[in-house]
mmCIF file of C-alpha atoms and ligand atoms in Angstrom:
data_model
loop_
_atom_site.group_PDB
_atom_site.id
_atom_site.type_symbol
_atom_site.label_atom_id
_atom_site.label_comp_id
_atom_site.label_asym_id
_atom_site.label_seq_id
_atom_site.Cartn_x
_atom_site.Cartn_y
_atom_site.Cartn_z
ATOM 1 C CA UNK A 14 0.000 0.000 0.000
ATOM 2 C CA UNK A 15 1.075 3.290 -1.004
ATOM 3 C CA UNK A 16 0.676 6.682 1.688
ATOM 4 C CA UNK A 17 0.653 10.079 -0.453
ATOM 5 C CA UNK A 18 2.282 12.928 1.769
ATOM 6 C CA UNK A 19 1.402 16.528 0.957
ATOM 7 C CA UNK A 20 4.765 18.258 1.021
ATOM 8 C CA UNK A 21 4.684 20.909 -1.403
ATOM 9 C CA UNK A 22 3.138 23.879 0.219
ATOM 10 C CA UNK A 23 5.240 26.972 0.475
ATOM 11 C CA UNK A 24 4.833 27.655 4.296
ATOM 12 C CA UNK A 25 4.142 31.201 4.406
ATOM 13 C CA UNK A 26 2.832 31.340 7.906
ATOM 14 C CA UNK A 27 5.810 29.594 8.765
ATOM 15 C CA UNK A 28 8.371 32.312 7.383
ATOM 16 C CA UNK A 29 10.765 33.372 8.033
ATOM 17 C CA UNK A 30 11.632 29.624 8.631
ATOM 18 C CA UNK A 31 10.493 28.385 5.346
ATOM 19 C CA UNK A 32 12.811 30.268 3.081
ATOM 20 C CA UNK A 33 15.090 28.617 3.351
ATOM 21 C CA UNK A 34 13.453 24.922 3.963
ATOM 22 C CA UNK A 35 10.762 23.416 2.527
ATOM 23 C CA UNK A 36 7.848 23.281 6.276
ATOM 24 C CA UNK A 37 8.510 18.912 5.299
ATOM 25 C CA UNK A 38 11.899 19.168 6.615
ATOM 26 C CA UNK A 39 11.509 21.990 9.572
ATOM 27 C CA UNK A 40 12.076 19.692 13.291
ATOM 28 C CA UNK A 41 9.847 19.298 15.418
ATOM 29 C CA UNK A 42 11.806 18.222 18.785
ATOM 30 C CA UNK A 43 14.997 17.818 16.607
ATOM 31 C CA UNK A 44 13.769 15.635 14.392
ATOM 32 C CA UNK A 45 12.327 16.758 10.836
ATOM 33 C CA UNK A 46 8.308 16.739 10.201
ATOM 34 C CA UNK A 47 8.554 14.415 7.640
ATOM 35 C CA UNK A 48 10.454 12.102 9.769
ATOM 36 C CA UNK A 49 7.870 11.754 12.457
ATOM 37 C CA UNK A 50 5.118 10.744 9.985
ATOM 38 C CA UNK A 51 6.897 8.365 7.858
ATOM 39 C CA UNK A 52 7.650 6.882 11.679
ATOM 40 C CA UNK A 53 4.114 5.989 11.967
ATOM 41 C CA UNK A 54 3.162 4.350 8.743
ATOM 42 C CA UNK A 55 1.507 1.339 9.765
ATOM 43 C CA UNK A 56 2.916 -1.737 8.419
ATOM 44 C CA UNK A 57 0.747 -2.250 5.643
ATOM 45 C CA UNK A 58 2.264 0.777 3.883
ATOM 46 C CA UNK A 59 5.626 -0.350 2.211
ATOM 47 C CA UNK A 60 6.087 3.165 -0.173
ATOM 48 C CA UNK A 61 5.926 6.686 0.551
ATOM 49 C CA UNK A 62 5.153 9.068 -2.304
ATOM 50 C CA UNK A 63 6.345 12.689 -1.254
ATOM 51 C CA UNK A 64 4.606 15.454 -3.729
ATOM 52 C CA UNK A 65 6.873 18.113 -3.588
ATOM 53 C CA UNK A 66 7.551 21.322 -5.648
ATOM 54 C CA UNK A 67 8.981 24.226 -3.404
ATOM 55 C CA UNK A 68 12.347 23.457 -2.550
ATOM 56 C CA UNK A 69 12.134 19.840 -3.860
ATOM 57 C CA UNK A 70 15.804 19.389 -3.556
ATOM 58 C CA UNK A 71 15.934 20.088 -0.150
ATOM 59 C CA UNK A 72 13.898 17.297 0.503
ATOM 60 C CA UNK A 73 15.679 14.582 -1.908
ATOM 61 C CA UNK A 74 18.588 15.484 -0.365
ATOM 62 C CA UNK A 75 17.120 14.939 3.115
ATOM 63 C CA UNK A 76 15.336 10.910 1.506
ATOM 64 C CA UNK A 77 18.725 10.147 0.089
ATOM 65 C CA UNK A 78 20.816 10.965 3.367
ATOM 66 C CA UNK A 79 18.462 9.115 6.031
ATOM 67 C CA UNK A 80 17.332 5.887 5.946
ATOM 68 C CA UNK A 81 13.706 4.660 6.120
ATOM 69 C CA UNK A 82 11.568 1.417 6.859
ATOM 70 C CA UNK A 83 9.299 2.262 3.486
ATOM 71 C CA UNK A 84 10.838 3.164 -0.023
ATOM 72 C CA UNK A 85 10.543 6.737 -0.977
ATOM 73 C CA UNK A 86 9.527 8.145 -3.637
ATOM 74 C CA UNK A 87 9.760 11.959 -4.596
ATOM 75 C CA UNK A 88 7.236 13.155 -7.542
ATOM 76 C CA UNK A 89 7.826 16.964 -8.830
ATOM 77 C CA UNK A 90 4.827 19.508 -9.118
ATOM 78 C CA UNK A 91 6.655 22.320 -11.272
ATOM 79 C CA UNK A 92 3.337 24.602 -10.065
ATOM 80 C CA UNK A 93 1.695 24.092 -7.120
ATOM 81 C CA UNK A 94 -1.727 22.297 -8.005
ATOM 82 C CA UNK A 95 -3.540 22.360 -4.586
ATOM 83 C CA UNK A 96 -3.808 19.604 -2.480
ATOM 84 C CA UNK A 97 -6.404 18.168 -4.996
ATOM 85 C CA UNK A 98 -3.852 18.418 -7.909
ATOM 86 C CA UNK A 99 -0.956 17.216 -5.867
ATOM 87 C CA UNK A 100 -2.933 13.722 -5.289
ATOM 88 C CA UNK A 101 -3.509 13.684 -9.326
ATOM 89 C CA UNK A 102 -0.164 14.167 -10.210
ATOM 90 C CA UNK A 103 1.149 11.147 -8.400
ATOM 91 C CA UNK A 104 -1.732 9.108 -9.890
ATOM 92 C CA UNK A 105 1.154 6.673 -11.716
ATOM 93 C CA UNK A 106 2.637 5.812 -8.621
ATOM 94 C CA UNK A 107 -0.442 4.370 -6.860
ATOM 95 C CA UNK A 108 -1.711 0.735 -7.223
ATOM 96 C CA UNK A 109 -4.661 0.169 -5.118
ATOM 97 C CA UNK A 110 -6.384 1.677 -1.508
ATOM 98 C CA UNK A 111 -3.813 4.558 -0.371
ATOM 99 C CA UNK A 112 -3.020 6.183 2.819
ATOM 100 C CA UNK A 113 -3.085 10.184 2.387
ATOM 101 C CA UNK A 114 -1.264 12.745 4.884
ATOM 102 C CA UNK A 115 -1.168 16.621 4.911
ATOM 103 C CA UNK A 116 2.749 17.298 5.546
ATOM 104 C CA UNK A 117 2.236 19.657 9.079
ATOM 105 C CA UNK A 118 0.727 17.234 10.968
ATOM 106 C CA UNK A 119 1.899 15.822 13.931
ATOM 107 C CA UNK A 120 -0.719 13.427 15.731
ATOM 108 C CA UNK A 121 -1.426 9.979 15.922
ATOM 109 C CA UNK A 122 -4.403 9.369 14.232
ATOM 110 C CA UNK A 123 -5.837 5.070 13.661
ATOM 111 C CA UNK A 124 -4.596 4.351 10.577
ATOM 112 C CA UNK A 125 -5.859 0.773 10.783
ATOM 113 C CA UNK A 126 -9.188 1.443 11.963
ATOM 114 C CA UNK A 127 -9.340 3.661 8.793
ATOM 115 C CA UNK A 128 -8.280 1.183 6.548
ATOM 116 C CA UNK A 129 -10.840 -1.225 8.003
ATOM 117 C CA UNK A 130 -13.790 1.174 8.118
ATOM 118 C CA UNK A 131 -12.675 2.210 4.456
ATOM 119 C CA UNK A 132 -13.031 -1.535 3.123
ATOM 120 C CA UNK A 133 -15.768 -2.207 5.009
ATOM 121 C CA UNK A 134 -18.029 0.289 4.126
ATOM 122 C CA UNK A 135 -16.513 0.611 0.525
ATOM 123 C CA UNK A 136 -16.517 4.168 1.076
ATOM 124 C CA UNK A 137 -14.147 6.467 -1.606
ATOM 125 C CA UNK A 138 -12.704 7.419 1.448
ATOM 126 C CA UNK A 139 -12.339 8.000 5.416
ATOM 127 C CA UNK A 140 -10.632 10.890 7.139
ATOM 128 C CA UNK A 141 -9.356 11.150 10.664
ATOM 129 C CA UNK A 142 -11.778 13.732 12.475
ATOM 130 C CA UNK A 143 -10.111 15.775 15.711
ATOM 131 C CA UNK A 144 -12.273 17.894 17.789
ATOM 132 C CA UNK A 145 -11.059 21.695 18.176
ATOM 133 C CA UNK A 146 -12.434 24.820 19.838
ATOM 134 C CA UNK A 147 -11.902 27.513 16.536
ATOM 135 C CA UNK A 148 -13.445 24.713 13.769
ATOM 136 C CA UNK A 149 -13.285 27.891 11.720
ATOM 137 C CA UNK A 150 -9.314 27.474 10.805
ATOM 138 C CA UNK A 151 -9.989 24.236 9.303
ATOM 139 C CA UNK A 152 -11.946 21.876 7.052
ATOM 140 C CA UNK A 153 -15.226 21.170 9.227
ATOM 141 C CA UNK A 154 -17.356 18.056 8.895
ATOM 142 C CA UNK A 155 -21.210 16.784 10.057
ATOM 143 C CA UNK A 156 -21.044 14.309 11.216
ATOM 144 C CA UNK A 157 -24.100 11.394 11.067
ATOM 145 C CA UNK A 158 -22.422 8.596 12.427
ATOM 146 C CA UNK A 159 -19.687 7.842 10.359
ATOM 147 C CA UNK A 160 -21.026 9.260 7.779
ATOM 148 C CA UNK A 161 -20.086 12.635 6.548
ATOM 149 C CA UNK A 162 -22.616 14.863 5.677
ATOM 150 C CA UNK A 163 -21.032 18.119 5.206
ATOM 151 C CA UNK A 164 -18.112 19.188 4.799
ATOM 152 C CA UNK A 165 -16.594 23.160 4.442
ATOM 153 C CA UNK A 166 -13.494 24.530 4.418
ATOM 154 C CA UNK A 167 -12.265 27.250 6.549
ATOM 155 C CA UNK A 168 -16.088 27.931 7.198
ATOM 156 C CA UNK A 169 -16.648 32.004 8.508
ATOM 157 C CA UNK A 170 -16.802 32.467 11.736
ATOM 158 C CA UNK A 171 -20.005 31.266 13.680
ATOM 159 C CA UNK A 172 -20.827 29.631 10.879
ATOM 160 C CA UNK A 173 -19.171 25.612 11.101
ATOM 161 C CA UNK A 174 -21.376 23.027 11.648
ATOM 162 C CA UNK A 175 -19.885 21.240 14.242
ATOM 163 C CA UNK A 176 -16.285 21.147 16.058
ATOM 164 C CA UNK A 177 -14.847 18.384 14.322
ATOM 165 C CA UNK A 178 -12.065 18.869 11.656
ATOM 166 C CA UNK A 179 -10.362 17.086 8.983
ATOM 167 C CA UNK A 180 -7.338 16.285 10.749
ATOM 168 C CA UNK A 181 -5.476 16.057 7.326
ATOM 169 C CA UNK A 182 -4.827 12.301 7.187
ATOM 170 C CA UNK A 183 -7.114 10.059 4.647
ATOM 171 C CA UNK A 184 -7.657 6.206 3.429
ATOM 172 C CA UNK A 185 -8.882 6.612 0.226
ATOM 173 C CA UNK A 186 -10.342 3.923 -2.710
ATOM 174 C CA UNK A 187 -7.784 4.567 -5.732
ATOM 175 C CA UNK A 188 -10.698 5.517 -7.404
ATOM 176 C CA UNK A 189 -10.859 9.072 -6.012
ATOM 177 C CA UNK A 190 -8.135 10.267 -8.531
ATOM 178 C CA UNK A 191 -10.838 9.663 -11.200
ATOM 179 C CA UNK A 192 -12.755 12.763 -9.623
ATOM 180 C CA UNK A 193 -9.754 14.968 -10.007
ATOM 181 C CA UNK A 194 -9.066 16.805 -13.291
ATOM 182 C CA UNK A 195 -5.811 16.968 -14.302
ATOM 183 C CA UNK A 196 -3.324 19.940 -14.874
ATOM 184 C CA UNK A 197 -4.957 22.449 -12.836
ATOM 185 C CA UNK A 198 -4.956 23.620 -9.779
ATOM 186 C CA UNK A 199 -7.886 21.911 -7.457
ATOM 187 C CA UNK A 200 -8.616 21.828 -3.910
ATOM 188 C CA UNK A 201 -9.023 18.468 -2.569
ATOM 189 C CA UNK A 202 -11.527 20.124 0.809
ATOM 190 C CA UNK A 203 -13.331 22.926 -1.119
ATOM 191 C CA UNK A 204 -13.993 21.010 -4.923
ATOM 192 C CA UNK A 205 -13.928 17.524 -4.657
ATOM 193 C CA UNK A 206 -14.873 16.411 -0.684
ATOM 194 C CA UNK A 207 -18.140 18.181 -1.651
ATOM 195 C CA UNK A 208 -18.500 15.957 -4.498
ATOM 196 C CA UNK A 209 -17.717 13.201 -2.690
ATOM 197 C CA UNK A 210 -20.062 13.383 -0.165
ATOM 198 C CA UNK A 211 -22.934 12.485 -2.466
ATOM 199 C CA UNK A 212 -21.607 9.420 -3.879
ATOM 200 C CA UNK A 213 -23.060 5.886 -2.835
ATOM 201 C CA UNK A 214 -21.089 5.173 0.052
ATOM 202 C CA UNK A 215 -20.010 8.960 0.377
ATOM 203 C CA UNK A 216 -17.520 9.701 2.641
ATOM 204 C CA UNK A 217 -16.627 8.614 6.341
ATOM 205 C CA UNK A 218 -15.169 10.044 9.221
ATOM 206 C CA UNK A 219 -13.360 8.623 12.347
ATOM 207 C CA UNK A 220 -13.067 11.284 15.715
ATOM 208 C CA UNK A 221 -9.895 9.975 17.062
ATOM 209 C CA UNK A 222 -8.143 11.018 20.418
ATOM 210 C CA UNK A 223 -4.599 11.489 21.810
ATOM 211 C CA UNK A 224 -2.588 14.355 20.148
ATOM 212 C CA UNK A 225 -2.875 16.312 17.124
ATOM 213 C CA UNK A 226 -0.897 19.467 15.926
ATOM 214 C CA UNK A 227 -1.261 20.988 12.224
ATOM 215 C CA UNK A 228 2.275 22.353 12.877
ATOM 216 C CA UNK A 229 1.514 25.754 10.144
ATOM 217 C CA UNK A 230 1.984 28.477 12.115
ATOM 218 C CA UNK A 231 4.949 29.246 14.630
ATOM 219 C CA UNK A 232 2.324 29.495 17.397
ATOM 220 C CA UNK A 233 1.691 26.013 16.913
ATOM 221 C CA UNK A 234 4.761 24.552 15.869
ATOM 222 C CA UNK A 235 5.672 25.660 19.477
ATOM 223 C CA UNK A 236 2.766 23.553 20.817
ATOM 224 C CA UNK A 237 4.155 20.398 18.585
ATOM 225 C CA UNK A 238 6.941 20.722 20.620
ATOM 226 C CA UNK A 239 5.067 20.810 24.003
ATOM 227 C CA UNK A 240 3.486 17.574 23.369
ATOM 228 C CA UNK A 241 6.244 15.381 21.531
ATOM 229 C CA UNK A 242 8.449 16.634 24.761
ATOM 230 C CA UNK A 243 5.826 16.371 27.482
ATOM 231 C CA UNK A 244 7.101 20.138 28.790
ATOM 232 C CA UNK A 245 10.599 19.139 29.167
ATOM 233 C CA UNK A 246 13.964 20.488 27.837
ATOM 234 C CA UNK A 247 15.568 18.773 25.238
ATOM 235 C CA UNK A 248 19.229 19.828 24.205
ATOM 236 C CA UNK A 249 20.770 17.931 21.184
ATOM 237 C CA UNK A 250 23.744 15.568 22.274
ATOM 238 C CA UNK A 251 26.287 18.505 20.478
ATOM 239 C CA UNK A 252 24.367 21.619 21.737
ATOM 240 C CA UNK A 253 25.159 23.747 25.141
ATOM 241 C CA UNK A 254 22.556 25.008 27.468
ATOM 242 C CA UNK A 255 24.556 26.992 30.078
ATOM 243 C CA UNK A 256 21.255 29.566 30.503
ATOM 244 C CA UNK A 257 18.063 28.552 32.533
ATOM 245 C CA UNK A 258 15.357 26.666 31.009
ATOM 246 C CA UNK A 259 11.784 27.931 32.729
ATOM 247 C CA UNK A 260 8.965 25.874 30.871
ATOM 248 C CA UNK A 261 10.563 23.806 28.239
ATOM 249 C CA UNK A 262 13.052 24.709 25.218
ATOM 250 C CA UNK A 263 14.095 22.694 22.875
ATOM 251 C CA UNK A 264 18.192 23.129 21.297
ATOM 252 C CA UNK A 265 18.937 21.752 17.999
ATOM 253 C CA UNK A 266 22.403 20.553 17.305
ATOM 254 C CA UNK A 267 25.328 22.829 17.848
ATOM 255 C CA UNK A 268 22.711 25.219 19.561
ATOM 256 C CA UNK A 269 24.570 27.619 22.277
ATOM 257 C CA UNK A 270 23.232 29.515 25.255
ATOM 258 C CA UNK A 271 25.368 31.175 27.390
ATOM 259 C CA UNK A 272 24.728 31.581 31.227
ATOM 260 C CA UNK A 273 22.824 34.107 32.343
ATOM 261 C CA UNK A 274 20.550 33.727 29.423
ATOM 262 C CA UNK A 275 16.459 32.551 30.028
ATOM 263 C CA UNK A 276 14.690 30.375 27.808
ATOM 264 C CA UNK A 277 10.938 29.928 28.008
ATOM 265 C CA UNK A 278 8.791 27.683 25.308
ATOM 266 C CA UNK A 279 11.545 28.240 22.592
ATOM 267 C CA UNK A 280 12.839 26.609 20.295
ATOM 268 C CA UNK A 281 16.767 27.135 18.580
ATOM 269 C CA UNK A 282 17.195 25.608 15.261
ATOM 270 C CA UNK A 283 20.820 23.998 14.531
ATOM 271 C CA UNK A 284 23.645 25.851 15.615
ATOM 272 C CA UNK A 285 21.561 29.028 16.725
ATOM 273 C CA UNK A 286 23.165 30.947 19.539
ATOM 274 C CA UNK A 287 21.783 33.467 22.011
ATOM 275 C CA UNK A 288 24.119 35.355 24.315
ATOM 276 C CA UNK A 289 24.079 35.817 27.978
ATOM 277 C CA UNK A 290 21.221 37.692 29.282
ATOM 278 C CA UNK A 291 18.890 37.191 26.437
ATOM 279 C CA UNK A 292 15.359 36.462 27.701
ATOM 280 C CA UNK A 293 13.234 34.104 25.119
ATOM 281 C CA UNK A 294 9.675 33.435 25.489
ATOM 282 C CA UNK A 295 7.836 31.814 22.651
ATOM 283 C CA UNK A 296 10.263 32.445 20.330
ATOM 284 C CA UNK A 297 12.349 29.861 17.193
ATOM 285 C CA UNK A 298 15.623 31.081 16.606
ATOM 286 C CA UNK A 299 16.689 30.019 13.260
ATOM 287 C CA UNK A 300 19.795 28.088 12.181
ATOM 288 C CA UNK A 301 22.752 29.542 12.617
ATOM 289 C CA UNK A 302 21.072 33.007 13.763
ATOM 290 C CA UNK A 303 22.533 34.971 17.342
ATOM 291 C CA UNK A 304 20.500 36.609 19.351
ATOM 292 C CA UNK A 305 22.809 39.636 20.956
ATOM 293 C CA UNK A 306 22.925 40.195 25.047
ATOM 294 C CA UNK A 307 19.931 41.224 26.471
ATOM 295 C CA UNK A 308 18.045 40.761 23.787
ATOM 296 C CA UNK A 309 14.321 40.051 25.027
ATOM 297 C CA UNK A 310 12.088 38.327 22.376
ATOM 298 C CA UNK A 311 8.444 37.194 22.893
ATOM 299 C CA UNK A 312 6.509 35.543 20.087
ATOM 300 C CA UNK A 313 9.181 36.031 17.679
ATOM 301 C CA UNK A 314 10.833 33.975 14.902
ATOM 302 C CA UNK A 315 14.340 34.812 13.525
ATOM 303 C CA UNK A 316 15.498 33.719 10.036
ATOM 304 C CA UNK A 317 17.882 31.839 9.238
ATOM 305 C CA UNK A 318 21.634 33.226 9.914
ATOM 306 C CA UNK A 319 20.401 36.826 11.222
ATOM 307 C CA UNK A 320 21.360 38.668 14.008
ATOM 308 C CA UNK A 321 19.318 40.115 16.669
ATOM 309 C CA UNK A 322 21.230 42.987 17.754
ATOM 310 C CA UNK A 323 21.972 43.035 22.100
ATOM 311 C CA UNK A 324 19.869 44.804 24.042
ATOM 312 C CA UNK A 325 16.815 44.474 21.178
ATOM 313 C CA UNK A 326 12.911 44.575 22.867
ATOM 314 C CA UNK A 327 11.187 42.311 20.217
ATOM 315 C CA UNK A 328 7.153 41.177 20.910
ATOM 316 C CA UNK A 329 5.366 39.321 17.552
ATOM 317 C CA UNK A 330 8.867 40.136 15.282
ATOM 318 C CA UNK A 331 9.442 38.536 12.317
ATOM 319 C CA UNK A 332 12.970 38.891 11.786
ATOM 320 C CA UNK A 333 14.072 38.673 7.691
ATOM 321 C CA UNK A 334 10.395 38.214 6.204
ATOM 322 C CA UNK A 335 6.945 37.467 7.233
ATOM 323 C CA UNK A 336 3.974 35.912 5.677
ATOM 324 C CA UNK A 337 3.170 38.666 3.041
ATOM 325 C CA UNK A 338 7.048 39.197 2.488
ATOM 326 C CA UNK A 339 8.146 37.440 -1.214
ATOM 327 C CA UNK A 340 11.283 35.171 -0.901
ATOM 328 C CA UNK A 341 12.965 37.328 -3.224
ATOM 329 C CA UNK A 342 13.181 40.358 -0.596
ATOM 330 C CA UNK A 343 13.345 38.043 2.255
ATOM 331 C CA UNK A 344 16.236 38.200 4.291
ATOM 332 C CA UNK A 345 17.991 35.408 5.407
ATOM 333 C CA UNK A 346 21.364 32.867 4.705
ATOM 334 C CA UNK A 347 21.393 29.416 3.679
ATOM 335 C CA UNK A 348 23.367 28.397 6.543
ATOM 336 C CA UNK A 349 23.211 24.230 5.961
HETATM 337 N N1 LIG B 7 2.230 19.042 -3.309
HETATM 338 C C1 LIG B 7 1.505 20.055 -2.837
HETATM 339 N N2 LIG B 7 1.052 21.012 -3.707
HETATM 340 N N3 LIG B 7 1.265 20.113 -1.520
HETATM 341 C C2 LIG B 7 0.523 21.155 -1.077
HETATM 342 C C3 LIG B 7 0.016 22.168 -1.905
HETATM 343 C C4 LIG B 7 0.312 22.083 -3.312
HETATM 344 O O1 LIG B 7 -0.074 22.923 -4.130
HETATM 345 N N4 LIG B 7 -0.672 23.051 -1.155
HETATM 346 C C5 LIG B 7 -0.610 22.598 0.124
HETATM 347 N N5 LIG B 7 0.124 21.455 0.175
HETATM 348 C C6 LIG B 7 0.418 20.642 1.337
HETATM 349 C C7 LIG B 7 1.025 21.459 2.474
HETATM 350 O O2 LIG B 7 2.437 21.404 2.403
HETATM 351 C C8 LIG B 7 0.487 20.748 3.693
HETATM 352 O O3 LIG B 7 1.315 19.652 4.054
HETATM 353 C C9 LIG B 7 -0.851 20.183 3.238
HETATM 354 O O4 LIG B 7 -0.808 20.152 1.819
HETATM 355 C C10 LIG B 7 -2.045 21.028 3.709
HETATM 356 O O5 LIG B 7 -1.864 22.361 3.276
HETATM 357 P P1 LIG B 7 -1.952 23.582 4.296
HETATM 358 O O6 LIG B 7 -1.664 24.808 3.503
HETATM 359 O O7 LIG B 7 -1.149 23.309 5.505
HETATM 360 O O8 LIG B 7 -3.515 23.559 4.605
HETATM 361 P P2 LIG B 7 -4.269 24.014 5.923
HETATM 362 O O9 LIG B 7 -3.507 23.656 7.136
HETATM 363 O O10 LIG B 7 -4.653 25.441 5.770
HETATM 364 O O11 LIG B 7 -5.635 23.142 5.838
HETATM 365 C C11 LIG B 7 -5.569 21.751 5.608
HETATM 366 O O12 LIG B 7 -5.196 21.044 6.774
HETATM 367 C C12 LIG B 7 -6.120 21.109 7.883
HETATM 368 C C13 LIG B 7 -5.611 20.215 8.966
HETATM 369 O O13 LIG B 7 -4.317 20.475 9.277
HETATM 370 C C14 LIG B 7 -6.957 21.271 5.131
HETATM 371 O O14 LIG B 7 -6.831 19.933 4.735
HETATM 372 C C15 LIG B 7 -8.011 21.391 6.237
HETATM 373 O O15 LIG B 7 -9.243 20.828 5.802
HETATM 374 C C16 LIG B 7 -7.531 20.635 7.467
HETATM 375 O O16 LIG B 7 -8.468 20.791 8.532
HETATM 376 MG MG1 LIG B 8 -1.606 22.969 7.503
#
């Protein structure tokens, strides 16, 4: 059995980080997105189709340096297509019932239950369901019992039809792709679930519970890291963590503190460095950037190879490019 992972989206709500890596291949606890799904294929899956476009090296690079328990395959999308159109394009590479994962998610949904509940009810297809508080940020279903009778995207606010979400992990019947047009852009949630839905055996949805993260925004990727570590500190085996740790922070390899410095709910990418007397709160220092002395950063998210300058007051920065800021005026350095 084949499992499809969505890993060509360009991570804007994730920049300045995603300049200069595809969101795939960002860690989450020192250990690369992609990395923790393809951990938890279930055994019936023995081949991993990665649909990539934005920085599609990146990521061959990263499947031909590591090994893996499945065989990996990486299919180009020279334009982004949607998730929709990403599924199509890989259509060659899939022989039968396939698994089907957005990228950003970290969770532990019951990939065997949905396999079952897919071949027993015959259904085109069954997607995890997670409950949430704000349904409005996400694909929301309605639920009959596990049948789904509605499903919208990103709904308005006040206006989803229940709290359960598409938790971005599917089983679908190989027959699906036939519903997707080819060459062009299409949106698997907004054009064809809709569709979907009105077939025979329509579509199904399992509520699952334990963890789930969609890791897209920095907010959240800091929650990823509060689950996978349970609140505690985790410092790579080659970085140095001579400041305090209040909360938890999490130090990528060749990450340096020095004393004096306070880290709360942050996160330092590889070989990131913040000097003594720095005070992080909800922050993700790039690789390879240095915060200055004194610096004091809340909610902020330094590129890549910058420097905060000492003494700096920083609340909600975005430090070499934000969401709305093109990669060509972004600033940061390829520091890998
Ligand atoms: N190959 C390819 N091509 N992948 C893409 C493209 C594309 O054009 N666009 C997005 N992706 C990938 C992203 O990299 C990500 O892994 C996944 O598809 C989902 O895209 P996001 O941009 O992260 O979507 P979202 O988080 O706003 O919403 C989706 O996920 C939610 C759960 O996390 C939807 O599926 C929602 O319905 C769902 O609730
Ligand atoms: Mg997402």
């Amino acid at each position: 059995m084949e499992a499809i992972i969505l890993s060509g989206g360009l991570g804007t709500r994730l920049r300045p980080l995603t300049y200069a890596r595809p969101k795939p291949l960002l860690p989450i606890a020192n250990r690369p997105m992609l990395a923790h799904l393809l951990d938890r294929l279930p055994e019936a899956v023995d081949r991993a189709v990665l649909a990539a476009g934005y920085r599609i090296d990146d990521i061959r690079a990263w499947v031909d340096e590591n090994p893996h328990r499945v065989d990996v395959t990486v299919v180009e999308e020279e334009e982004p297509l949607g998730t929709g159109g990403a599924i199509k394009n890989v259509e060659d590479e899939i022989t039968g019932p396939f698994l089907c994962f957005n990228g950003d998610v970290i969770a532990n949904p019951p990939l065997e239950e949905m396999i079952e509940l897919r071949e027993e009810t015959d259904a085109l297809g069954v997607l995890a369901l997670w409950e949430v508080d704000e349904p409005e940020h996400f694909g929301v279903v309605d639920l009959d019992r596990d049948r789904i009778r509605r499903f919208v995207e990103k709904p308005d606010p006040g206006q989803a039809p229940s709290s359960l979400v598409n938790a971005g992990t599917y089983c679908f019947h190989e027959d699906v792709l036939d519903w997707i047009e080819p060459g062009r852009k299409v949106s698997l949630e907004r054009e064809i679930f809709p569709e979907l839905l009105e077939t025979r055996e329509g579509l199904r949805g399992l509520p699952f519970e334990g963890h789930w993260v969609d890791c897209g925004r920095p907010d959240v990727y800091l929650d990823a890291h509060e689950i996978l570590l349970e609140g505690e500190t985790l410092v790579a085996d080659t970085a140095t963590l001579d400041g305090e740790g209040s909360d938890w922070a999490c130090l990528g390899e060749d990450a340096r503190v020095s004393a004096g410095a306070r880290l709360s709910r942050s996160v330092l990418l590889e070989g990131a460095e913040v000097e003594a007397g720095a005070h992080l709160e909800n922050t993700i220092v790039g690789a390879g950037a240095r915060v200055g002395k004194d610096a004091h950063l809340v909610d902020t998210v330094v590129a890549d190879g910058l420097t905060v300058e000492a003494g700096s007051d920083l609340d909600g920065a975005r430090v070499g490019g934000g969401k709305q800021t093109p990669p060509e005026e972004a600033r940061f350095e390829e520091v890998r």
